[in-house]
mmCIF file of C-alpha atoms and ligand atoms in Angstrom:
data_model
loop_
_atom_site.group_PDB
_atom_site.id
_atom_site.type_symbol
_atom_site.label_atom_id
_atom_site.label_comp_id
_atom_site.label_asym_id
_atom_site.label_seq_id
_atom_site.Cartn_x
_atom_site.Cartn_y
_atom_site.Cartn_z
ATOM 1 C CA UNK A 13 0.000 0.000 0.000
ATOM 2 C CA UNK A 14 1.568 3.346 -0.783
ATOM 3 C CA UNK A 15 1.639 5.327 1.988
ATOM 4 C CA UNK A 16 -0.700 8.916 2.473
ATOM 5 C CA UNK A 17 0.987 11.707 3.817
ATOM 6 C CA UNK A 18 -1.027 14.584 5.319
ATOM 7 C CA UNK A 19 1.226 17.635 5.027
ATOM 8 C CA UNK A 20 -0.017 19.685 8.072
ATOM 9 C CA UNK A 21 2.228 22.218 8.822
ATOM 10 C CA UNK A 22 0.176 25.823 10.451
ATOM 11 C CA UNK A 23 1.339 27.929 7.623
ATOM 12 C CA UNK A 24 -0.298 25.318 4.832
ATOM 13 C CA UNK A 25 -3.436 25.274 6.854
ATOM 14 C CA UNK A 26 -3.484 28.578 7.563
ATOM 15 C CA UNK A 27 -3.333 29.468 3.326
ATOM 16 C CA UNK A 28 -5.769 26.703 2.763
ATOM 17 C CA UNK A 29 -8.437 27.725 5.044
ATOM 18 C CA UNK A 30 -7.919 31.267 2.699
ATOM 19 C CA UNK A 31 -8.710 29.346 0.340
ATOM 20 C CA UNK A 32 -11.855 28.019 0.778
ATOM 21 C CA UNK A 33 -13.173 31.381 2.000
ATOM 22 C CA UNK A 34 -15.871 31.694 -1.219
ATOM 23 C CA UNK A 35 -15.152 35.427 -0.968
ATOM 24 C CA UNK A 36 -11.376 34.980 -2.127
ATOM 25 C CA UNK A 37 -10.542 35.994 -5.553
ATOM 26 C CA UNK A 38 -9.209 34.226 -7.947
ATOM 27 C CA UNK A 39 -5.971 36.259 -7.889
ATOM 28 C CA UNK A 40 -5.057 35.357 -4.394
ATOM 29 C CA UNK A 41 -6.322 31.935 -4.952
ATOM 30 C CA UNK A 42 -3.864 30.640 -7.115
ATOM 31 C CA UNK A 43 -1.274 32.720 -5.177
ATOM 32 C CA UNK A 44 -1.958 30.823 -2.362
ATOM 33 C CA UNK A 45 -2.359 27.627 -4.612
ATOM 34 C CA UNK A 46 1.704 28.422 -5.788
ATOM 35 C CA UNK A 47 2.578 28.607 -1.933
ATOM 36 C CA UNK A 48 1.121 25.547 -0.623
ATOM 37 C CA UNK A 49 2.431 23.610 -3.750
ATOM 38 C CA UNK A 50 5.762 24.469 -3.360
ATOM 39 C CA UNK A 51 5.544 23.245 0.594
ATOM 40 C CA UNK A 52 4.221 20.248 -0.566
ATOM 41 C CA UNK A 53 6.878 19.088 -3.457
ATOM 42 C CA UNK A 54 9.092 20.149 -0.495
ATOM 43 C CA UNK A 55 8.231 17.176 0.989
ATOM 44 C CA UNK A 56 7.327 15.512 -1.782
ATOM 45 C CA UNK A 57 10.913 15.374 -2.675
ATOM 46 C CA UNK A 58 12.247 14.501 0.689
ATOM 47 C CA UNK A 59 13.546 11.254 -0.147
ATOM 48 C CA UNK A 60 15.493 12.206 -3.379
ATOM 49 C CA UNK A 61 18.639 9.857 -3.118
ATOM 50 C CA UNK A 62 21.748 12.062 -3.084
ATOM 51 C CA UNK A 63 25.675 11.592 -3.984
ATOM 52 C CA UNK A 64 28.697 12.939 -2.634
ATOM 53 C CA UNK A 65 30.492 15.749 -5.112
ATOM 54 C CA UNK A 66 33.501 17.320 -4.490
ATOM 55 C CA UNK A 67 33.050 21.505 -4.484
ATOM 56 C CA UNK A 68 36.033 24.045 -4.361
ATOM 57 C CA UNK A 69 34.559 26.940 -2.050
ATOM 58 C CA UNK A 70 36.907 30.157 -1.802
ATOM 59 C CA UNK A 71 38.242 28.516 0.947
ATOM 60 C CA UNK A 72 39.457 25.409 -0.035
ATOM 61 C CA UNK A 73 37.935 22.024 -1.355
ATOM 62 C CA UNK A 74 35.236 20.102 0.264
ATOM 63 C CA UNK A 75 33.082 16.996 -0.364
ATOM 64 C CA UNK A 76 29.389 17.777 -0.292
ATOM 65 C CA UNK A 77 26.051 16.294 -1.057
ATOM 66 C CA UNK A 78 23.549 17.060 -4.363
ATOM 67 C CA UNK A 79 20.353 15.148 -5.175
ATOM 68 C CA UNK A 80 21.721 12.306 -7.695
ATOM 69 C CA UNK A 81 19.411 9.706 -9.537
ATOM 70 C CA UNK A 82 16.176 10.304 -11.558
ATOM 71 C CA UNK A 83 15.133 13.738 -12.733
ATOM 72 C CA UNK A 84 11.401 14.939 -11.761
ATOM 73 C CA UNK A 85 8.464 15.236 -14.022
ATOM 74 C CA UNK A 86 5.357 17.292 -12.880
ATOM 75 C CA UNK A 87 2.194 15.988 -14.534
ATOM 76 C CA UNK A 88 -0.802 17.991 -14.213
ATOM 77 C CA UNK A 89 -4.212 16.934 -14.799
ATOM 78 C CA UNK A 90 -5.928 19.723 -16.756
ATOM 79 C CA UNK A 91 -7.235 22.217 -15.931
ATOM 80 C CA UNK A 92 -6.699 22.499 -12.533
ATOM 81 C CA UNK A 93 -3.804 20.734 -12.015
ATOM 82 C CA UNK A 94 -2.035 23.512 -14.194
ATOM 83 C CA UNK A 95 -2.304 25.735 -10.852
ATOM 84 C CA UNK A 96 -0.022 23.860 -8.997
ATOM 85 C CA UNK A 97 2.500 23.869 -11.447
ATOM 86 C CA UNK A 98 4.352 26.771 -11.047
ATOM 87 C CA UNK A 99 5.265 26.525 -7.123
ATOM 88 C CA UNK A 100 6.847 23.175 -7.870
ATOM 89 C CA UNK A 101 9.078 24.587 -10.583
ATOM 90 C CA UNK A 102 10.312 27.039 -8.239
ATOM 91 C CA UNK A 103 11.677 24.476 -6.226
ATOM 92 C CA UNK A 104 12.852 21.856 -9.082
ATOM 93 C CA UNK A 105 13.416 24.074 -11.924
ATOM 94 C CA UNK A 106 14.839 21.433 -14.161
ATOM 95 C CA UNK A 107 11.595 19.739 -13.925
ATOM 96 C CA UNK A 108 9.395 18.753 -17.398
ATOM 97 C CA UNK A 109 5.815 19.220 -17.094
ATOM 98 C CA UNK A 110 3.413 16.796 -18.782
ATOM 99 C CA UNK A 111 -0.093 17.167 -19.338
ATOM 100 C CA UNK A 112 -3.108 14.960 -19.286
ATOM 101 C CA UNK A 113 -6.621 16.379 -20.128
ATOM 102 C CA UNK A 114 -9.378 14.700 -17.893
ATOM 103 C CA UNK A 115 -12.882 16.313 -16.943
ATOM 104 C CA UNK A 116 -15.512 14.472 -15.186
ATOM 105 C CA UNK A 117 -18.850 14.198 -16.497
ATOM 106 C CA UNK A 118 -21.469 16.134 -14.302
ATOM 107 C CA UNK A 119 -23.857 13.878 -14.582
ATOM 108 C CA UNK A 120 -21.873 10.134 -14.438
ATOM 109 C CA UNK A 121 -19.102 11.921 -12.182
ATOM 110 C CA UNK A 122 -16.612 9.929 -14.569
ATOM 111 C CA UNK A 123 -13.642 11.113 -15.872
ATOM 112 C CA UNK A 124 -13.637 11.837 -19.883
ATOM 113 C CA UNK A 125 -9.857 12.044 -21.196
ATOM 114 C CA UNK A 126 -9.134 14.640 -24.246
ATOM 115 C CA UNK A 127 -5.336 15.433 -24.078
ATOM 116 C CA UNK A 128 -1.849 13.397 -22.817
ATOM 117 C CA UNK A 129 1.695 14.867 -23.617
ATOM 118 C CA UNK A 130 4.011 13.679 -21.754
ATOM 119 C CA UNK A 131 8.123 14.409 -21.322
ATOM 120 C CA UNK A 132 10.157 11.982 -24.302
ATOM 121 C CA UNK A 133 12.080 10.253 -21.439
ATOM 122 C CA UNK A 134 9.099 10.181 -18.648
ATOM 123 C CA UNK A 135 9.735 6.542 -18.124
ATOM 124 C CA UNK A 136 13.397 7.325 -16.700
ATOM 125 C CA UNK A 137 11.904 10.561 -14.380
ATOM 126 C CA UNK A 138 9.875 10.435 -10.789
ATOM 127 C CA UNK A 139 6.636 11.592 -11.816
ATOM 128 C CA UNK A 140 4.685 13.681 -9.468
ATOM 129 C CA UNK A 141 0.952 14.141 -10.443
ATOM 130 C CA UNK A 142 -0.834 17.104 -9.597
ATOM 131 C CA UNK A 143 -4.311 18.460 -9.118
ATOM 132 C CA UNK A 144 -5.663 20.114 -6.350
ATOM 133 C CA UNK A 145 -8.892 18.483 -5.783
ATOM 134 C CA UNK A 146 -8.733 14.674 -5.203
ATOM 135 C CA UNK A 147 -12.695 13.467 -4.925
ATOM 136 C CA UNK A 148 -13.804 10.427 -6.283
ATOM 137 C CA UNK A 149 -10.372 10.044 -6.987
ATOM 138 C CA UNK A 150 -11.881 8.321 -10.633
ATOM 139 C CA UNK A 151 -9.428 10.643 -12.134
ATOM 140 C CA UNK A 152 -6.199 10.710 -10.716
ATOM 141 C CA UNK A 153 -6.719 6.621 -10.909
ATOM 142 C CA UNK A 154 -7.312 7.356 -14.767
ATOM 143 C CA UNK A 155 -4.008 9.817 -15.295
ATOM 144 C CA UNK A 156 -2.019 7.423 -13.361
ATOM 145 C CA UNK A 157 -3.090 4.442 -15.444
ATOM 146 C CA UNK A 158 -2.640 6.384 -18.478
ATOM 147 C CA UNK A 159 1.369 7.133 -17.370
ATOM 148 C CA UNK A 160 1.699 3.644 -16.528
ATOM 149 C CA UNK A 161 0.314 2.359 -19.885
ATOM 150 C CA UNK A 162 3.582 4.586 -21.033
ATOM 151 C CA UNK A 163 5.896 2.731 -19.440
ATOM 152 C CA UNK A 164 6.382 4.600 -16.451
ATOM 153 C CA UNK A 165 6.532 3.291 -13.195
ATOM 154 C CA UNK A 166 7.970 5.897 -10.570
ATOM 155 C CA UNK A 167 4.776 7.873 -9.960
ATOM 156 C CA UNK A 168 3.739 9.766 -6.127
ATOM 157 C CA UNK A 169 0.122 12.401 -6.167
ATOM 158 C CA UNK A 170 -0.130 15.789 -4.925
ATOM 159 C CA UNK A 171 -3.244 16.874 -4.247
ATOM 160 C CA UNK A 172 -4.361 20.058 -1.902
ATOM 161 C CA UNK A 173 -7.617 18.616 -0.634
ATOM 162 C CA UNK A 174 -8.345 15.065 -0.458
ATOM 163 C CA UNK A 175 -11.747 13.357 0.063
ATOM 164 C CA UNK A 176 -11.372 9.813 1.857
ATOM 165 C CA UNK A 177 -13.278 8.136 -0.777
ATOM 166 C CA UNK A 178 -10.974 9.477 -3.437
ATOM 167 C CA UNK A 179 -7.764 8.325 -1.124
ATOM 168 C CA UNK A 180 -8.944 4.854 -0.562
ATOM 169 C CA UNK A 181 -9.504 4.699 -3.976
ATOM 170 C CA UNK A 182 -6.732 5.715 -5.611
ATOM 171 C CA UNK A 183 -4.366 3.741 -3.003
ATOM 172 C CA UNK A 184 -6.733 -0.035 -4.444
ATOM 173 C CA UNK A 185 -6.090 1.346 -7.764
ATOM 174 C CA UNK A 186 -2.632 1.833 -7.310
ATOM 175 C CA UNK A 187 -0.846 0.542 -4.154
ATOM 176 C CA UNK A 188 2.473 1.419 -5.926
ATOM 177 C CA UNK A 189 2.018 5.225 -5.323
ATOM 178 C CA UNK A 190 2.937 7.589 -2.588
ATOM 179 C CA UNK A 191 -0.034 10.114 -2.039
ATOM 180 C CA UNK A 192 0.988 14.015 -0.479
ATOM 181 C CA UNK A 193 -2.161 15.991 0.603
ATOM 182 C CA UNK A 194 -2.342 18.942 2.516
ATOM 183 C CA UNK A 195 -5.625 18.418 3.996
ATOM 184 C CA UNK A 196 -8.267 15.266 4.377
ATOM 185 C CA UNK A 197 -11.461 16.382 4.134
ATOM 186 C CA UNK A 198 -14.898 15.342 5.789
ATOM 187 C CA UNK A 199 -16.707 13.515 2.840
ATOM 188 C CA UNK A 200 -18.454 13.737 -0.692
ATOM 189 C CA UNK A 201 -21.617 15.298 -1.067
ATOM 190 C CA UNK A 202 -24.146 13.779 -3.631
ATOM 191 C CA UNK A 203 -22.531 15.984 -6.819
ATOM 192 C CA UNK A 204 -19.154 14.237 -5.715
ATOM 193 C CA UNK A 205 -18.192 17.978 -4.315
ATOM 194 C CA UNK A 206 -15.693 17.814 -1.684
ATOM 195 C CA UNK A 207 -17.032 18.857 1.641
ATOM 196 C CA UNK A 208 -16.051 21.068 3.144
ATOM 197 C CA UNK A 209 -13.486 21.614 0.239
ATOM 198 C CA UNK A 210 -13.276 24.897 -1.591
ATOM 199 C CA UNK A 211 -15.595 24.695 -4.645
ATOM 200 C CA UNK A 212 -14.673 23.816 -8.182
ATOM 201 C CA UNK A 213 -10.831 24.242 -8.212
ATOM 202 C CA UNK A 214 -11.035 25.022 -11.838
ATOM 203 C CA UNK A 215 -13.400 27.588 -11.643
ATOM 204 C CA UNK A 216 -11.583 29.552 -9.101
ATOM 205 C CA UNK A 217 -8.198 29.319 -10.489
ATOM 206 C CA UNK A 218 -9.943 30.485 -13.823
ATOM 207 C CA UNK A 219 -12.602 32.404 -13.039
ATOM 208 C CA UNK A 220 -14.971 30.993 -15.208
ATOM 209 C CA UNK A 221 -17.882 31.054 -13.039
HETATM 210 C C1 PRP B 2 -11.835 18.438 -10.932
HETATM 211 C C2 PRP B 2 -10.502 18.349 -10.230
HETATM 212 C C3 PRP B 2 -10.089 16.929 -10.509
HETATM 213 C C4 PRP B 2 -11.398 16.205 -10.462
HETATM 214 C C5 PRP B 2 -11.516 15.504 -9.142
HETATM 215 O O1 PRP B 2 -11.691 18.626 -12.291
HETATM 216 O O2 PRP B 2 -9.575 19.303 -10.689
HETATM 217 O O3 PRP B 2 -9.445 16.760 -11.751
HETATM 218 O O4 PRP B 2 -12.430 17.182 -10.623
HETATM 219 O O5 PRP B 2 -12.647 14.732 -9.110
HETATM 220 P P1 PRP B 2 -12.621 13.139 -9.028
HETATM 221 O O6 PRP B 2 -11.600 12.775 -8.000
HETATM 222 O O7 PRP B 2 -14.021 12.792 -8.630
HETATM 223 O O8 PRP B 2 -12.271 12.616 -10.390
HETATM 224 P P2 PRP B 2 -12.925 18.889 -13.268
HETATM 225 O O9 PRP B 2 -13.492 17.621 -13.747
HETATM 226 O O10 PRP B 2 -13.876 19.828 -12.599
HETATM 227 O O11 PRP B 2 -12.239 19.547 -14.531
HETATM 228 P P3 PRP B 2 -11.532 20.971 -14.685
HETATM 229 O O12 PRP B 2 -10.224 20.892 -13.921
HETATM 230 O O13 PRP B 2 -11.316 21.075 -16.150
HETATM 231 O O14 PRP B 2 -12.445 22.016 -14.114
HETATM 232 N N1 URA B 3 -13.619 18.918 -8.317
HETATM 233 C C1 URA B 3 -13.507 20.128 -7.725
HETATM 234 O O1 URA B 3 -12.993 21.095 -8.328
HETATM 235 N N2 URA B 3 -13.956 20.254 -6.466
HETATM 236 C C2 URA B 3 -14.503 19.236 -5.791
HETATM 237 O O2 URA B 3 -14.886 19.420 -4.627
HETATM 238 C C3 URA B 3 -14.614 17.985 -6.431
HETATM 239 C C4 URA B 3 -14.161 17.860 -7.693
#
């Protein structure tokens, strides 16, 4: 079983619960989204292997540790997904972003997949995949299948809010991957709307409602 980690820390929850304040624009919304993704590919990336280098400082020579191994790949689920982007690149510039298109039906709650690029050499990075808003979970099980049926096989998820339904789903789907939330919400309500959550993530990013 691959293992949840709730990323509590009081400045996270203090940004989140700005967050799902309704009367929060959409500016400071995906401000706050950048912040609290960047904290969580923080420790998201906590177990990078490293390697000792040797580094001349102006003092003299030294050995020293950088991170060694496989390169990262963020992989957002569209659209949503594309607003926590940008705080992991901060952190892991050298990172390739991949995209997968998934929207759920209203009515079925399923996910419906339109778009998948991924990086040429995926299958030799970690791939993180990101969306803010993990319900059902029916579609972070669907992007993950679709990276594995690419060959790739070094996968975690990043989500802000998590429902359990959606966690306990996604870990039977895939027991192989490592899930980093920032909150764990109370439960679904019968549109498959995280409660207490924070609305349609898209929406607010966007502003298209
Ligand atoms: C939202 C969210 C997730 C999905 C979560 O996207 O960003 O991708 O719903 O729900 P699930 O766990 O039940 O699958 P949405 O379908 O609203 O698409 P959008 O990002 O294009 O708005
Ligand atoms: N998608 C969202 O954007 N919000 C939810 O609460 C559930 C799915």
């Amino acid at each position: 079983m691959g293992k949840l980690v709730v990323v509590d820390h009081p400045l996270i929850q203090h940004k989140i619960t700005m967050m799902r304040d309704k009367n929060t624009n959409s500016k400071d919304f995906k401000q706050l989204l950048d912040e609290i993704s960047l904290l969580l590919a923080y420790e998201a990336t906590k177990d990078l292997p490293l390697e000792e280098v040797e580094v001349e400082t102006p003092i003299c020579k030294t050995k020293a540790k950088m991170v060694a191994g496989r390169s990262i790949g963020v992989i957002p689920i569209l659209r949503a997904g594309l607003g926590m982007v940008n705080g992991i690149t901060t952190l892991v510039p050298n990172a390739k972003v991949g995209h997968i298109g998934l929207y759920r039906n209203p009515r079925t709650h399923l996910p419906v997949e339109y778009y998948c690029k991924l990086p040429a050499d995926a299958n030799q990075r970690t791939l993180i995949v990101v969306d803010p808003m993990l319900a059902t979970g029916g579609s972070a099980i669907a992007a993950i299948q679709f990276i594995k049926d690419r060959g790739c096989s070094d996968i975690k998820m990043m989500n802000l809010i998590a429902a359990p339904e959606g966690i306990q789903a996604v870990q039977a789907a895939h027991p192989d991957v490592d899930i980093y939330v920032a909150a764990v919400d109370d439960h679904l309500n019968e549109n498959a709307y995280i409660v207490p959550g924070l609305g349609d993530a898209g929406d607010r990013i966007f502003g298209t409602k």
